[in-house]
C-alpha positions as semicolon CSV with decimal commas, in nm:
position;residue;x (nm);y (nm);z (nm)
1;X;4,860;4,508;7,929
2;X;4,926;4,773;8,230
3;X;5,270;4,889;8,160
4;X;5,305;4,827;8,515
5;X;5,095;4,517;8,589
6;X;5,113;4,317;8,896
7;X;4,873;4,089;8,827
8;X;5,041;3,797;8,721
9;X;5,341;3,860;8,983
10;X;5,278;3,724;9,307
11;X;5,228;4,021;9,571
12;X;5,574;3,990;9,758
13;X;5,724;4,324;9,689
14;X;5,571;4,719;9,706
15;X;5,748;4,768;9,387
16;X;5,777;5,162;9,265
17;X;5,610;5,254;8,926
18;X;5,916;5,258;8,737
19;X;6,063;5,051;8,482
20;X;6,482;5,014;8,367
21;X;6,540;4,978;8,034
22;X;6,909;4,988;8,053
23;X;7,208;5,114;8,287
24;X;7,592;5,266;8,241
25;X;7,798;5,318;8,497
26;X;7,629;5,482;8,828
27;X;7,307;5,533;8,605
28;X;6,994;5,386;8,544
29;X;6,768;5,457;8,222
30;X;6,343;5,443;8,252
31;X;6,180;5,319;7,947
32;X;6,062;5,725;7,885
33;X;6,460;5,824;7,881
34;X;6,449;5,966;8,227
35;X;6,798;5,876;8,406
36;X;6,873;5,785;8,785
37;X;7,198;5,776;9,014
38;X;7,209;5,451;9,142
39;X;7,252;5,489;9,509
40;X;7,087;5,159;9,617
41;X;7,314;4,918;9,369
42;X;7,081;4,651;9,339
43;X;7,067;4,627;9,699
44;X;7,509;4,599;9,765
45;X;7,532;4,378;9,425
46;X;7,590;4,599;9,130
47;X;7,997;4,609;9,226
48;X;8,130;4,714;8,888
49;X;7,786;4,959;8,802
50;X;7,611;4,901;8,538
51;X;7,706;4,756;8,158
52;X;8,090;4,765;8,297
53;X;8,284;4,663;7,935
54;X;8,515;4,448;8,042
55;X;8,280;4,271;8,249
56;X;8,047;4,266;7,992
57;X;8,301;4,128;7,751
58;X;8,389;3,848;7,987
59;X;8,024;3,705;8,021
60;X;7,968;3,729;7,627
61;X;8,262;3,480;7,607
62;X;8,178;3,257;7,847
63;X;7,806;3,270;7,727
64;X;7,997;3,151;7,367
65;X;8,145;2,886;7,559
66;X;7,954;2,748;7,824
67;X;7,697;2,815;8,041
68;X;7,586;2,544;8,272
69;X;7,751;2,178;8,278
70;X;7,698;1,993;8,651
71;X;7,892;1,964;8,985
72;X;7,964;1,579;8,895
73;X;8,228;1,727;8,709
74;X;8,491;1,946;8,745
75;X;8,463;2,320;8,630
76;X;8,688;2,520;8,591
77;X;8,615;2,837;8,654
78;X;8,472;2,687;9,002
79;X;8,861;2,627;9,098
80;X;9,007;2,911;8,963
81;X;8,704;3,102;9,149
82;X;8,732;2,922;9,494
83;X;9,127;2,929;9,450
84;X;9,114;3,345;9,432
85;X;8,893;3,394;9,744
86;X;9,112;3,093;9,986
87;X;9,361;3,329;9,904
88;X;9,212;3,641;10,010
89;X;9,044;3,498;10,289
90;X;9,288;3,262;10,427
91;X;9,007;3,012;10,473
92;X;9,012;2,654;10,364
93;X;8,787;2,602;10,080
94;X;8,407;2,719;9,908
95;X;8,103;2,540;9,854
96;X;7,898;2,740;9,598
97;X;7,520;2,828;9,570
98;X;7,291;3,105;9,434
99;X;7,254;3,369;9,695
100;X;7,320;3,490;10,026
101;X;7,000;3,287;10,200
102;X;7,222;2,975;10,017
103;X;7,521;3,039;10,128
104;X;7,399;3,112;10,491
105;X;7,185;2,836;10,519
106;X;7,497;2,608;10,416
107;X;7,675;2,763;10,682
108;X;7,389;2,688;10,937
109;X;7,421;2,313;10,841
110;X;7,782;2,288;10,815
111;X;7,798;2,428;11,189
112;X;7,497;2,179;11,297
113;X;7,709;1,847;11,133
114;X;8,009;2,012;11,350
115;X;7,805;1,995;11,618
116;X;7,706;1,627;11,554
117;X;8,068;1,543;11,513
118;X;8,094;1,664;11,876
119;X;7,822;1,414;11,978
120;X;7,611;1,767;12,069
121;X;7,201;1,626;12,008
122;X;7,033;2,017;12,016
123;X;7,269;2,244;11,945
124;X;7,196;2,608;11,926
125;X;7,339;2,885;11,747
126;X;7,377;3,236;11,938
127;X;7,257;3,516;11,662
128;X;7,156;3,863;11,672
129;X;6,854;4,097;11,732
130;X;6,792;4,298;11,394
131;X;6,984;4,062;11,211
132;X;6,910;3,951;10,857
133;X;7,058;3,672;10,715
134;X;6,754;3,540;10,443
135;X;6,412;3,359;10,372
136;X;6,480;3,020;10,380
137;X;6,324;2,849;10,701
138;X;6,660;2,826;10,894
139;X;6,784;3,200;10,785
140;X;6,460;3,299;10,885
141;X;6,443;3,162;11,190
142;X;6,818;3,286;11,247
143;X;6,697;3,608;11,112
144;X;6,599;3,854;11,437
145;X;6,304;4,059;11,237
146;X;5,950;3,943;11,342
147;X;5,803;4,144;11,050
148;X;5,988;3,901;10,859
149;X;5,890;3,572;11,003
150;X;5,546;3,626;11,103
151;X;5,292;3,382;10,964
152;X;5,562;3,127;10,889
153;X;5,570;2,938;11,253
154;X;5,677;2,701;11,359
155;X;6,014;2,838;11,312
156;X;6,337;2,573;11,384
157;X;6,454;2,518;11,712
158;X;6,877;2,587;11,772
159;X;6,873;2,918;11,769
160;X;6,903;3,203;12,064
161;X;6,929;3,583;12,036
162;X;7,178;3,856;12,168
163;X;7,185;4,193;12,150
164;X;7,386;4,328;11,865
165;X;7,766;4,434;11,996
166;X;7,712;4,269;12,334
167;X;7,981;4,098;12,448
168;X;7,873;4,028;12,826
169;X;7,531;3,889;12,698
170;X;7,749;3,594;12,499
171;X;8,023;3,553;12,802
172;X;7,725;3,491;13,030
173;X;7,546;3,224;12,804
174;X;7,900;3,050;12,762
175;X;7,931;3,007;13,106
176;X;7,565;2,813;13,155
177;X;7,525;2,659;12,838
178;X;7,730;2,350;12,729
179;X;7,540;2,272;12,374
180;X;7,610;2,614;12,151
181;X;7,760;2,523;11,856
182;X;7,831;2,879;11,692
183;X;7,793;3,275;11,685
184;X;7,641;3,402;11,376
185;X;7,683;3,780;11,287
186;X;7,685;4,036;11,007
187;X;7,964;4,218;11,048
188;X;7,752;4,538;10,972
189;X;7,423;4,489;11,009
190;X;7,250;4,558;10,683
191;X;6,868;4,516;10,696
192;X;6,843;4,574;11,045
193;X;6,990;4,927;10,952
194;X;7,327;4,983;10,855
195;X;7,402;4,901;11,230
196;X;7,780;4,920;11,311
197;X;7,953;4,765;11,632
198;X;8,097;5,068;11,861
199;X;8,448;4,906;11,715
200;X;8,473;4,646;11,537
201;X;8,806;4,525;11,523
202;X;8,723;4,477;11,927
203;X;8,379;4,348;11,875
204;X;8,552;4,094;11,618
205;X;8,848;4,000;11,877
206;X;8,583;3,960;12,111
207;X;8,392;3,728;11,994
208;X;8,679;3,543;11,792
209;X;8,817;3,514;12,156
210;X;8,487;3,348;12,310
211;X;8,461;3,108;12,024
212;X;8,840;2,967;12,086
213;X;8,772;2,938;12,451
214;X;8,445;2,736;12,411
215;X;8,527;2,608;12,098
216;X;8,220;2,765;11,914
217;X;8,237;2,812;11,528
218;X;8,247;3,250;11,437
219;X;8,011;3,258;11,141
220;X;8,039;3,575;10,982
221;X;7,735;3,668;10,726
222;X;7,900;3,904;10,475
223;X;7,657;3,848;10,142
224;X;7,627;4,248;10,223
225;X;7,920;4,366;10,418
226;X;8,178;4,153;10,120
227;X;8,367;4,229;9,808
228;X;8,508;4,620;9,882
229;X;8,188;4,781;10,046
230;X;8,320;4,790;10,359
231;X;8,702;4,893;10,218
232;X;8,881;4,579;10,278
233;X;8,782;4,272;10,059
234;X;8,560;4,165;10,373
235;X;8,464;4,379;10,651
236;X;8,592;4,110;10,862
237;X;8,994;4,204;10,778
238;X;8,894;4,531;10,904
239;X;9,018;4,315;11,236
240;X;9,289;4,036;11,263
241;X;9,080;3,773;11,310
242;X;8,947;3,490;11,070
243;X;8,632;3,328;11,031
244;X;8,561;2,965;11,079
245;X;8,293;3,003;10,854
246;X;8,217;3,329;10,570
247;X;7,930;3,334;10,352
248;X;7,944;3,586;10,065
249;X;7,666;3,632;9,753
250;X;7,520;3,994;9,660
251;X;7,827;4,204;9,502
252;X;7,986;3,870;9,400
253;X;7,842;3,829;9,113
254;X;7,789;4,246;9,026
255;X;7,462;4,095;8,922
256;X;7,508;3,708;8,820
257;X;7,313;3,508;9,107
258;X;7,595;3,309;9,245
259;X;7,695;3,274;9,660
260;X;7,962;3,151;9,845
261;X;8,031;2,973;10,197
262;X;8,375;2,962;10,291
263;X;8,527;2,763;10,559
264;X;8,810;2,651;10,742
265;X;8,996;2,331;10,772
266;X;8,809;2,233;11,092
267;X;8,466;2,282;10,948
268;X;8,608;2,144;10,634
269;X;8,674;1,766;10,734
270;X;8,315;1,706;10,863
271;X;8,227;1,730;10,530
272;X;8,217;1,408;10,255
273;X;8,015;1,394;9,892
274;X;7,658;1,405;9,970
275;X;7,644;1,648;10,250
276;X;7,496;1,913;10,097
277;X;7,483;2,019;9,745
278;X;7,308;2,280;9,452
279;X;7,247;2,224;9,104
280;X;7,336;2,521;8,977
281;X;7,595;2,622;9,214
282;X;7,949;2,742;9,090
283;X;7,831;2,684;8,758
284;X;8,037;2,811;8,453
285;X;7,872;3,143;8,413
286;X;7,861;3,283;8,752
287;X;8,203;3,186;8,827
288;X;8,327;3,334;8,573
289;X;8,147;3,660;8,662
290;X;8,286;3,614;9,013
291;X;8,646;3,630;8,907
292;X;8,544;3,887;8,677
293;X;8,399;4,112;8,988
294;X;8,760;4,047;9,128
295;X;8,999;4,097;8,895
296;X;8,819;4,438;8,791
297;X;8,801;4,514;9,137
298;X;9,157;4,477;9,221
299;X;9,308;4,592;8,888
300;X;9,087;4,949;8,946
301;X;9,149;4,909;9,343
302;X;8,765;4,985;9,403
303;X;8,725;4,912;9,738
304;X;9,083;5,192;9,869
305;X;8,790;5,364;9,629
306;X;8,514;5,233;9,830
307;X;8,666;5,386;10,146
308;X;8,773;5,706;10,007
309;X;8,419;5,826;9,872
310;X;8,270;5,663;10,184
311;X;8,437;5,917;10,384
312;X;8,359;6,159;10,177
313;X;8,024;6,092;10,146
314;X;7,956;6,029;10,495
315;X;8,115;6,356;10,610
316;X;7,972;6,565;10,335
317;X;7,632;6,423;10,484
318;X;7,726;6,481;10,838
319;X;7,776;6,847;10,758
320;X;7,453;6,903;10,545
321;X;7,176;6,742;10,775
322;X;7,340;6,805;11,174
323;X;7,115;7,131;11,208
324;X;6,809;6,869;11,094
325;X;6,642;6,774;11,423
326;X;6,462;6,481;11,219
327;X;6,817;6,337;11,163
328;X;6,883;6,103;11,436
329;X;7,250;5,953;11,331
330;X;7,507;5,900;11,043
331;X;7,658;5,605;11,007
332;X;7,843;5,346;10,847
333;X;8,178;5,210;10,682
334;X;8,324;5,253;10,345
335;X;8,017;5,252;10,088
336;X;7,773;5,102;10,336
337;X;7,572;5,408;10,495
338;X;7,307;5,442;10,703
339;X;7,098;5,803;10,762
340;X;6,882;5,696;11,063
341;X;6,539;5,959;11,065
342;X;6,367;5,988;11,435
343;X;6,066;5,944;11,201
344;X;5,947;5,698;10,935
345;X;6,063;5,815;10,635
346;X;5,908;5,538;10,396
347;X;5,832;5,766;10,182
348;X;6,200;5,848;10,074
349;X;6,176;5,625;9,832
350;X;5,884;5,699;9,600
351;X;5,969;6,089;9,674
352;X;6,357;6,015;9,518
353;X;6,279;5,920;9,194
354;X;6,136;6,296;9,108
355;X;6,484;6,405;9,228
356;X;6,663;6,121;8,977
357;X;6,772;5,907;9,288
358;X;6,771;5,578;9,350
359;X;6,770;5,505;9,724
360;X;6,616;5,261;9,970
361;X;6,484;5,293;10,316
362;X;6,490;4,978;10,545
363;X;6,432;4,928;10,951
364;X;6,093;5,219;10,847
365;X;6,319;5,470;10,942
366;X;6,684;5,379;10,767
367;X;6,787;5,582;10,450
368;X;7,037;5,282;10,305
369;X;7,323;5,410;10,062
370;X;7,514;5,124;9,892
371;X;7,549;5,228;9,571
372;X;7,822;5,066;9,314
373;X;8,215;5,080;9,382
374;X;8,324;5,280;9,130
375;X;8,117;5,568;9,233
376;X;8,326;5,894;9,206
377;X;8,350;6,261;9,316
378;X;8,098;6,378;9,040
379;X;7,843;6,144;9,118
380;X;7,837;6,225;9,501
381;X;7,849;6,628;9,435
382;X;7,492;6,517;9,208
383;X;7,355;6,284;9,500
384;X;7,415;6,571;9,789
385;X;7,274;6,824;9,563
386;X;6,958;6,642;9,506
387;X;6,914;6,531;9,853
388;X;6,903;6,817;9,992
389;X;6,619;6,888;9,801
390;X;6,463;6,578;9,865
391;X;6,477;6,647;10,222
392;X;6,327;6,979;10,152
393;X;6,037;6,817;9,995
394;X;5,999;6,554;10,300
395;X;6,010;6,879;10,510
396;X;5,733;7,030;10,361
397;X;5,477;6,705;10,325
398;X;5,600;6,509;10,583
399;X;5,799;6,646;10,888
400;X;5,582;7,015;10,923
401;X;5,264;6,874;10,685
């Protein structure tokens, strides 16, 4: 067999000729030795890195112990688990799934049975254009990528689209629409390309304020903006404000599927047994990596860490590529960072791995930076050192070739 064969994979990702055989810390191993700087984190899950000891220790025990049992029962580490983020959030209580499409599509129905408790027959939920919230049929539809949902109509009816950080688009629809139900954002757009609100503790206010008014449920996505990247536990406390309903899943877990929808005591008493549910939902073993995550996160304080290097990073990058007229902006919030190109710059990420960098470009023309929490000052003098000869390369093959 093809060290790198496809064939018995079905053909849903471009996947780069490359192969992990283990990870520590920031870096990633190939199977030939060759080692990477992890810059992409699994996509904003890796929280802890990679092989993180304690973490590591933690799983082996529970693996010892137990791994799976059912929700008919109750679990332990589930409570202690859903206990730790009420308390960070302020929210009411957590149902728990397997990832972020999970999580938001729980947070989809949970606002449509509010809706029926209001006696509303079609309600719609107001979402965003270049949002990305999953692949189920309902985060999909909710989802404002046609790329993404193309060849999958008929998509669900109940949902209508804003633009991104536009509050007089939503202030107009409240005032000639009587059967919205909710606003659904990310925070930070991450998909659609590390897009930030102009500022979003008044974006946040904003929005928090329309929902009140109208009573409207604020659904805040945050499987990507969550658990330090931003530098606050949610990107959402970068404001006042609180969620009726959060989902959470990606750095979670630092790699253990598990997701999260959190909601408030409103949302909360619509809901009885048989509702909704997931078989392997806050099971043993990704709980107890979940209050793993936190604990390590808080007892190294990883996401003031998340912030600091974020800075860092981002300015360090503002200064190396503002003479580059390719370079159209910088952007982002703790260790969430967006390098927006005026061309595509696919190509970035096949090109990266000859430089020992693991990146990822999304939106065609979005260099996305989310590597692991615990990244440090030594890792990001490595990263700006080989990106600038990255760039170089692109230069020469792509930009003047």
């Amino acid at each position: 067999m093809h060290k790198f064969d496809n064939s018995f994979l079905a053909n849903t990702y471009g996947r780069l000729p490359i192969s992990f055989s283990h990870g520590e810390g920031m870096w990633l191993y190939a199977e030939d030795g060759k080692k990477y700087l992890d810059m992409l984190g699994g996509v904003a899950v890796n929280t802890l890195g990679h092989s993180h000891p304690q973490f590591i220790a933690g799983l082996k025990d529970q693996i010892q112990k137990l791994i799976h049992t059912s929700n008919y029962y109750f679990i332990k580490e589930q409570q202690l688990l859903a206990k730790e983020l009420v308390s960070i959030t302020k929210m009411k209580s957590v149902f728990f799934s397997n990832s972020g499409c999970e999580a938001n599509e729980a947070a989809i129905k949970f606002a449509r049975l509010y809706g029926s408790k209001k006696k509303i027959t079609e309600p719609e939920i107001i979402v965003m254009e270049n949002s990305f919230h999953g692949r189920t049929m309902a985060t999909l539809t909710a989802t404002g990528n046609r790329k993404a949902q193309a060849g999958f109509e008929p998509l669900l009816k109940g949902f209508m689209r804003v633009a991104f950080d536009d509050i007089p688009s939503i202030q107009n629809i409240a005032k000639s629409k009587n059967n919205v139900i909710a606003i659904m954002l990310e925070p930070i757009q991450g998909e659609g390309g590390i897009n930030t609100p102009h500022n979003i503790e008044n974006y946040l206010a904003e929005l928090r304020k329309i929902c009140d008014e109208n009573d409207w449920l604020l659904i805040l996505d945050e499987v990507q903006t969550g658990i330090g990247r931003t530098g606050k536990f949610f990107a959402f406390q970068h404001s006042k404000i609180i969620p009726d309903i959060l989902s959470s899943a990606k750095g979670l877990g630092s790699g253990v599927p598990i997701g999260a929808t959190l909601i408030n005591e409103k949302v909360s008493n619509v809901i009885e047994p048989g509702k909704h549910g997931s078989t392997f939902g806050g099971n043993p073993l990704a709980c107890r990596a979940g209050n793993l995550t936190i604990k390590i996160l808080q007892d190294n304080k990883l996401q003031q860490n998340a912030m600091i290097m974020g800075k860092k990073l981002l300015n360090l990058l503002s200064m190396q590529l503002k003479s580059k007229g390719y370079i159209k902006e910088i952007r982002g919030l703790g260790l969430m960072i967006g390098i927006e190109f005026t061309v595509s710059c696919y190509q970035l990420m096949s090109m990266a791995l000859s430089k020992g960098l693991l990146i990822n470009v999304t939106s065609e023309r979005v260099v996305r930076l989310v590597p692991p929490l615990i990244i440090g000052e030594e890792e990001i003098s490595y990263f700006m050192q080989q990106f600038e000869l990255l760039l170089k390369d692109f230069e020469k093959e792509v930009v003047n070739g």
